C-alpha positions as a Markdown table, in Angstrom:
| # | Residue | x | y | z |
|---|---|---|---|---|
| 1 | Met | 18.6 | -108.9 | -82.4 |
| 2 | Arg | 21.7 | -108.6 | -85.0 |
| 3 | Leu | 24.4 | -109.8 | -87.5 |
| 4 | Ala | 26.2 | -109.8 | -83.9 |
| 5 | Asp | 25.1 | -111.2 | -81.3 |
| 6 | Thr | 26.5 | -114.9 | -80.7 |
| 7 | Ile | 25.2 | -118.7 | -81.4 |
| 8 | Gly | 25.0 | -119.4 | -78.2 |
| 9 | Ser | 22.5 | -116.5 | -78.0 |
| 10 | Val | 20.7 | -118.2 | -81.4 |
| 11 | Leu | 21.0 | -121.4 | -79.2 |
| 12 | Ala | 19.3 | -120.0 | -75.8 |
| 13 | Gln | 16.4 | -119.0 | -77.6 |
| 14 | Lys | 16.6 | -122.2 | -80.2 |
| 15 | Gly | 17.3 | -125.0 | -78.2 |
| 16 | Phe | 20.2 | -126.4 | -76.8 |
| 17 | Gly | 20.9 | -130.2 | -77.9 |
| 18 | Ala | 21.8 | -131.8 | -81.7 |
| 19 | Phe | 20.5 | -135.3 | -83.2 |
| 20 | Gln | 23.0 | -137.3 | -83.6 |
| 21 | Thr | 24.4 | -141.4 | -85.3 |
| 22 | Thr | 27.2 | -142.6 | -85.9 |
| 23 | Pro | 29.3 | -144.0 | -88.7 |
| 24 | Glu | 27.7 | -147.8 | -88.6 |
| 25 | Glu | 24.3 | -147.1 | -89.1 |
| 26 | Thr | 22.6 | -147.3 | -92.6 |
| 27 | Val | 22.0 | -144.6 | -94.3 |
| 28 | Tyr | 17.9 | -145.5 | -94.1 |
| 29 | Asp | 18.2 | -145.4 | -90.6 |
| 30 | Ala | 19.9 | -141.6 | -90.3 |
| 31 | Val | 17.2 | -140.2 | -93.0 |
| 32 | Lys | 14.4 | -142.5 | -91.3 |
| 33 | Lys | 16.0 | -140.2 | -88.4 |
| 34 | Met | 15.8 | -137.4 | -89.9 |
| 35 | Ala | 12.4 | -137.2 | -91.1 |
| 36 | Glu | 11.2 | -138.9 | -87.2 |
| 37 | His | 12.9 | -134.7 | -85.7 |
| 38 | Gln | 11.9 | -132.5 | -88.8 |
| 39 | Val | 15.4 | -131.6 | -88.8 |
| 40 | Gly | 17.5 | -131.9 | -92.7 |
| 41 | Gly | 21.1 | -133.3 | -90.6 |
| 42 | Leu | 22.9 | -135.1 | -88.2 |
| 43 | Val | 25.7 | -135.1 | -85.9 |
| 44 | Val | 28.1 | -138.0 | -86.1 |
| 45 | Thr | 29.6 | -138.7 | -83.6 |
| 46 | Ser | 32.2 | -141.4 | -81.9 |
| 47 | Lys | 32.8 | -141.8 | -78.8 |
| 48 | Gly | 30.5 | -139.6 | -78.0 |
| 49 | Lys | 32.7 | -136.8 | -80.9 |
| 50 | Leu | 32.2 | -135.3 | -83.4 |
| 51 | Val | 33.0 | -136.6 | -86.8 |
| 52 | Gly | 31.3 | -135.7 | -89.1 |
| 53 | Met | 27.5 | -134.0 | -90.4 |
| 54 | Val | 25.4 | -136.3 | -92.8 |
| 55 | Thr | 22.5 | -134.6 | -94.2 |
| 56 | Glu | 18.9 | -134.8 | -97.3 |
| 57 | Arg | 21.7 | -133.7 | -99.6 |
| 58 | Asp | 24.2 | -136.5 | -98.7 |
| 59 | Tyr | 21.4 | -138.8 | -98.8 |
| 60 | Ala | 19.8 | -137.6 | -102.5 |
| 61 | Arg | 23.2 | -137.0 | -104.1 |
| 62 | Lys | 25.2 | -139.7 | -103.2 |
| 63 | Val | 23.1 | -142.8 | -102.6 |
| 64 | Ala | 19.3 | -141.9 | -104.4 |
| 65 | Leu | 21.0 | -140.3 | -107.4 |
| 66 | Leu | 23.9 | -143.4 | -107.6 |
| 67 | Gly | 21.1 | -146.2 | -107.3 |
| 68 | Arg | 22.5 | -147.2 | -104.2 |
| 69 | Arg | 20.8 | -149.0 | -101.8 |
| 70 | Ser | 20.5 | -146.8 | -98.1 |
| 71 | His | 20.2 | -150.0 | -96.7 |
| 72 | Glu | 23.6 | -151.2 | -97.4 |
| 73 | Val | 25.0 | -148.0 | -97.0 |
| 74 | His | 26.5 | -147.7 | -94.7 |
| 75 | Val | 26.8 | -142.8 | -93.3 |
| 76 | Arg | 30.7 | -143.4 | -93.4 |
| 77 | Asp | 30.3 | -143.5 | -96.9 |
| 78 | Ile | 28.6 | -140.1 | -97.6 |
| 79 | Met | 29.1 | -138.2 | -94.7 |
| 80 | Val | 30.6 | -134.9 | -94.7 |
| 81 | Ser | 34.6 | -135.2 | -92.7 |
| 82 | Pro | 35.8 | -133.9 | -90.4 |
| 83 | Ala | 32.6 | -131.5 | -89.9 |
| 84 | Trp | 32.6 | -127.3 | -90.0 |
| 85 | Tyr | 31.7 | -126.2 | -86.5 |
| 86 | Val | 32.1 | -123.3 | -84.5 |
| 87 | Gly | 32.4 | -122.3 | -81.4 |
| 88 | Pro | 28.8 | -119.9 | -79.3 |
| 89 | Asp | 30.9 | -116.9 | -79.7 |
| 90 | Asn | 31.0 | -117.2 | -83.6 |
| 91 | Thr | 28.7 | -114.6 | -84.3 |
| 92 | Val | 25.5 | -114.6 | -86.8 |
| 93 | Asp | 27.4 | -113.1 | -89.8 |
| 94 | Glu | 30.4 | -115.1 | -89.3 |
| 95 | Cys | 28.0 | -118.2 | -89.7 |
| 96 | Met | 27.0 | -116.7 | -92.6 |
| 97 | Ala | 29.5 | -116.0 | -94.4 |
| 98 | Leu | 31.0 | -120.1 | -93.2 |
| 99 | Met | 28.2 | -121.6 | -94.6 |
| 100 | Thr | 27.8 | -119.1 | -97.8 |
| 101 | Glu | 31.9 | -120.3 | -98.8 |
| 102 | Lys | 31.4 | -123.3 | -97.6 |
| 103 | Arg | 27.5 | -123.9 | -99.1 |
| 104 | Ile | 26.7 | -126.2 | -96.0 |
| 105 | Arg | 23.2 | -125.7 | -94.3 |
| 106 | His | 24.2 | -127.0 | -90.6 |
| 107 | Leu | 26.3 | -125.9 | -88.6 |
| 108 | Pro | 27.4 | -128.3 | -85.6 |
| 109 | Val | 28.1 | -126.1 | -82.6 |
| 110 | Leu | 30.9 | -127.2 | -80.8 |
| 111 | Gln | 32.5 | -125.3 | -76.7 |
| 112 | Asn | 35.6 | -127.4 | -75.6 |
| 113 | Asp | 34.8 | -130.6 | -78.2 |
| 114 | Thr | 31.0 | -130.8 | -76.3 |
| 115 | Ile | 28.1 | -130.4 | -78.9 |
| 116 | Met | 25.7 | -127.7 | -78.1 |
| 117 | Gly | 24.2 | -128.2 | -80.4 |
| 118 | Val | 23.3 | -127.5 | -84.5 |
| 119 | Val | 22.7 | -124.0 | -86.5 |
| 120 | Ser | 20.8 | -124.2 | -89.4 |
| 121 | Ile | 20.5 | -121.9 | -91.6 |
| 122 | Gly | 16.9 | -121.8 | -91.7 |
| 123 | Asp | 18.3 | -121.1 | -87.4 |
| 124 | Leu | 19.8 | -117.8 | -89.1 |
| 125 | Val | 17.9 | -116.5 | -91.6 |
| 126 | Lys | 15.4 | -116.4 | -89.3 |
| 127 | Trp | 17.4 | -114.8 | -86.5 |
| 128 | Ile | 18.6 | -112.1 | -88.8 |
| 129 | Ile | 14.8 | -110.8 | -90.1 |
| 130 | Ser | 14.3 | -110.8 | -85.8 |
| 131 | Ala | 16.5 | -108.5 | -86.2 |
| 132 | Gln | 15.5 | -106.3 | -89.5 |
| 133 | Asp | 11.6 | -107.4 | -88.2 |
| 134 | Gly | 13.4 | -104.1 | -85.1 |
| 135 | Ala | 15.6 | -101.5 | -86.3 |
| 136 | Ile | 12.5 | -101.7 | -88.8 |
| 137 | Arg | 10.1 | -100.3 | -86.2 |
| 138 | His | 12.4 | -98.0 | -84.4 |
| 139 | Leu | 13.1 | -96.8 | -87.9 |
| 140 | Glu | 9.3 | -96.2 | -88.0 |
| 141 | Asn | 8.9 | -95.2 | -84.9 |
| 142 | Tyr | 10.9 | -92.3 | -85.2 |
| 143 | Val | 10.2 | -91.0 | -88.0 |
| 144 | Ser | 6.0 | -90.8 | -86.3 |
| 145 | Ser | 7.8 | -88.7 | -83.8 |
| 146 | Ser | 6.7 | -91.6 | -81.2 |
| 147 | Tyr | 10.4 | -92.6 | -80.7 |
| 148 | Pro | 11.3 | -92.7 | -77.2 |
| 149 | Gly | 13.8 | -89.8 | -75.7 |
Protein backbone atom coordinates (compact mmCIF):
# COMPACT_ATOMS: atom_id res chain seq x y z
CA MET A 1 0.00 0.00 0.00
CA ARG A 2 1.42 3.31 -1.15
CA LEU A 3 0.35 6.87 -1.86
CA ALA A 4 0.80 6.09 -5.56
CA ASP A 5 -1.79 3.29 -5.35
CA THR A 6 -5.01 3.90 -7.20
CA ILE A 7 -8.42 4.61 -5.75
CA GLY A 8 -9.55 1.50 -7.61
CA SER A 9 -7.26 -0.48 -5.27
CA VAL A 10 -8.79 1.23 -2.25
CA LEU A 11 -12.31 0.38 -3.46
CA ALA A 12 -11.28 -3.21 -4.17
CA GLN A 13 -10.31 -3.57 -0.51
CA LYS A 14 -13.09 -1.41 0.96
CA GLY A 15 -15.88 -2.58 -1.30
CA PHE A 16 -17.71 -1.12 -4.25
CA GLY A 17 -21.04 0.67 -4.13
CA ALA A 18 -22.38 3.86 -2.63
CA PHE A 19 -25.38 4.79 -0.55
CA GLN A 20 -27.55 7.19 -2.50
CA THR A 21 -30.36 9.68 -2.19
CA THR A 22 -32.23 11.93 -4.60
CA PRO A 23 -32.60 15.72 -4.71
CA GLU A 24 -36.32 15.34 -3.93
CA GLU A 25 -35.83 13.37 -0.71
CA THR A 26 -36.18 15.27 2.57
CA VAL A 27 -33.06 16.04 4.54
CA TYR A 28 -34.58 14.10 7.45
CA ASP A 29 -34.80 10.93 5.33
CA ALA A 30 -31.26 11.43 3.99
CA VAL A 31 -29.79 11.88 7.48
CA LYS A 32 -31.77 8.86 8.68
CA LYS A 33 -30.26 6.82 5.84
CA MET A 34 -26.75 8.01 6.78
CA ALA A 35 -27.35 6.93 10.38
CA GLU A 36 -28.73 3.53 9.33
CA HIS A 37 -25.69 2.81 7.17
CA GLN A 38 -23.20 4.53 9.50
CA VAL A 39 -21.84 6.81 6.80
CA GLY A 40 -21.21 10.54 6.80
CA GLY A 41 -22.40 11.29 3.29
CA LEU A 42 -24.63 10.17 0.45
CA VAL A 43 -24.24 10.41 -3.29
CA VAL A 44 -27.12 12.39 -4.79
CA THR A 45 -28.37 10.96 -8.06
CA SER A 46 -31.04 11.79 -10.59
CA LYS A 47 -31.90 9.35 -13.37
CA GLY A 48 -28.89 7.27 -12.35
CA LYS A 49 -26.40 10.13 -12.75
CA LEU A 50 -24.35 11.91 -10.10
CA VAL A 51 -25.77 15.36 -9.40
CA GLY A 52 -24.26 16.11 -6.00
CA MET A 53 -23.16 15.02 -2.53
CA VAL A 54 -24.89 15.60 0.79
CA THR A 55 -23.14 15.11 4.11
CA GLU A 56 -23.74 15.39 7.82
CA ARG A 57 -21.72 18.60 7.64
CA ASP A 58 -24.20 20.04 5.10
CA TYR A 59 -27.05 19.16 7.46
CA ALA A 60 -25.34 20.72 10.47
CA ARG A 61 -24.42 23.96 8.71
CA LYS A 62 -27.38 24.46 6.38
CA VAL A 63 -30.26 23.07 8.42
CA ALA A 64 -29.59 22.59 12.15
CA LEU A 65 -27.61 25.79 12.76
CA LEU A 66 -30.12 27.86 10.81
CA GLY A 67 -33.11 26.48 12.71
CA ARG A 68 -34.63 24.88 9.62
CA ARG A 69 -36.80 21.78 9.86
CA SER A 70 -35.23 18.70 8.29
CA HIS A 71 -38.69 17.29 7.45
CA GLU A 72 -39.39 20.36 5.29
CA VAL A 73 -36.03 20.91 3.59
CA HIS A 74 -35.08 18.84 0.55
CA VAL A 75 -31.67 17.43 -0.27
CA ARG A 76 -31.49 19.68 -3.37
CA ASP A 77 -31.55 22.70 -1.04
CA ILE A 78 -28.37 21.74 0.84
CA MET A 79 -26.38 19.38 -1.39
CA VAL A 80 -23.05 20.32 -2.92
CA SER A 81 -23.53 20.43 -6.66
CA PRO A 82 -21.77 19.74 -8.86
CA ALA A 83 -19.92 17.19 -6.72
CA TRP A 84 -16.17 16.76 -6.88
CA TYR A 85 -15.31 13.24 -7.99
CA VAL A 86 -12.40 11.08 -9.10
CA GLY A 87 -11.84 8.07 -11.30
CA PRO A 88 -10.50 4.67 -10.28
CA ASP A 89 -7.11 5.50 -11.81
CA ASN A 90 -6.56 8.56 -9.61
CA THR A 91 -3.98 7.97 -6.89
CA VAL A 92 -4.47 8.10 -3.14
CA ASP A 93 -2.11 11.09 -3.08
CA GLU A 94 -4.13 12.98 -5.73
CA CYS A 95 -7.35 12.35 -3.83
CA MET A 96 -5.86 13.49 -0.52
CA ALA A 97 -4.67 16.68 -2.23
CA LEU A 98 -8.13 17.32 -3.76
CA MET A 99 -9.90 16.67 -0.46
CA THR A 100 -7.53 19.01 1.37
CA GLU A 101 -7.78 21.76 -1.25
CA LYS A 102 -11.58 21.61 -1.52
CA ARG A 103 -12.12 20.92 2.21
CA ILE A 104 -14.28 17.88 1.54
CA ARG A 105 -14.41 14.50 3.26
CA HIS A 106 -16.10 12.29 0.65
CA LEU A 107 -15.30 11.66 -3.01
CA PRO A 108 -17.51 9.68 -5.37
CA VAL A 109 -15.56 7.43 -7.73
CA LEU A 110 -16.92 7.39 -11.28
CA GLN A 111 -15.99 5.37 -14.31
CA ASN A 112 -17.76 6.26 -17.55
CA ASP A 113 -20.42 8.17 -15.57
CA THR A 114 -21.13 5.05 -13.47
CA ILE A 115 -20.76 5.42 -9.71
CA MET A 116 -18.31 2.76 -8.51
CA GLY A 117 -18.23 3.85 -4.88
CA VAL A 118 -17.24 6.59 -2.47
CA VAL A 119 -13.97 7.07 -0.62
CA SER A 120 -13.82 9.07 2.57
CA ILE A 121 -10.92 10.85 4.19
CA GLY A 122 -10.99 8.03 6.77
CA ASP A 123 -10.55 5.40 4.05
CA LEU A 124 -7.51 7.23 2.69
CA VAL A 125 -5.95 7.80 6.10
CA LYS A 126 -6.36 4.10 6.87
CA TRP A 127 -4.70 3.24 3.55
CA ILE A 128 -1.78 5.58 4.25
CA ILE A 129 -1.27 4.21 7.78
CA SER A 130 -1.14 0.68 6.37
CA ALA A 131 1.46 1.81 3.84
CA GLN A 132 3.56 3.41 6.57
CA ASP A 133 3.31 0.32 8.78
CA GLY A 134 4.59 -1.82 5.91
CA ALA A 135 7.52 0.52 5.27
CA ILE A 136 8.42 0.55 8.97
CA ARG A 137 8.38 -3.28 9.12
CA HIS A 138 10.69 -3.47 6.10
CA LEU A 139 13.09 -0.98 7.64
CA GLU A 140 13.08 -2.78 10.99
CA ASN A 141 13.84 -6.07 9.24
CA TYR A 142 16.63 -4.42 7.29
CA VAL A 143 18.20 -2.89 10.39
CA SER A 144 17.93 -6.14 12.36
CA SER A 145 19.62 -7.99 9.47
CA SER A 146 16.68 -10.31 8.96
CA TYR A 147 15.83 -8.57 5.70
CA PRO A 148 15.42 -11.18 2.93
CA GLY A 149 18.13 -10.79 0.38
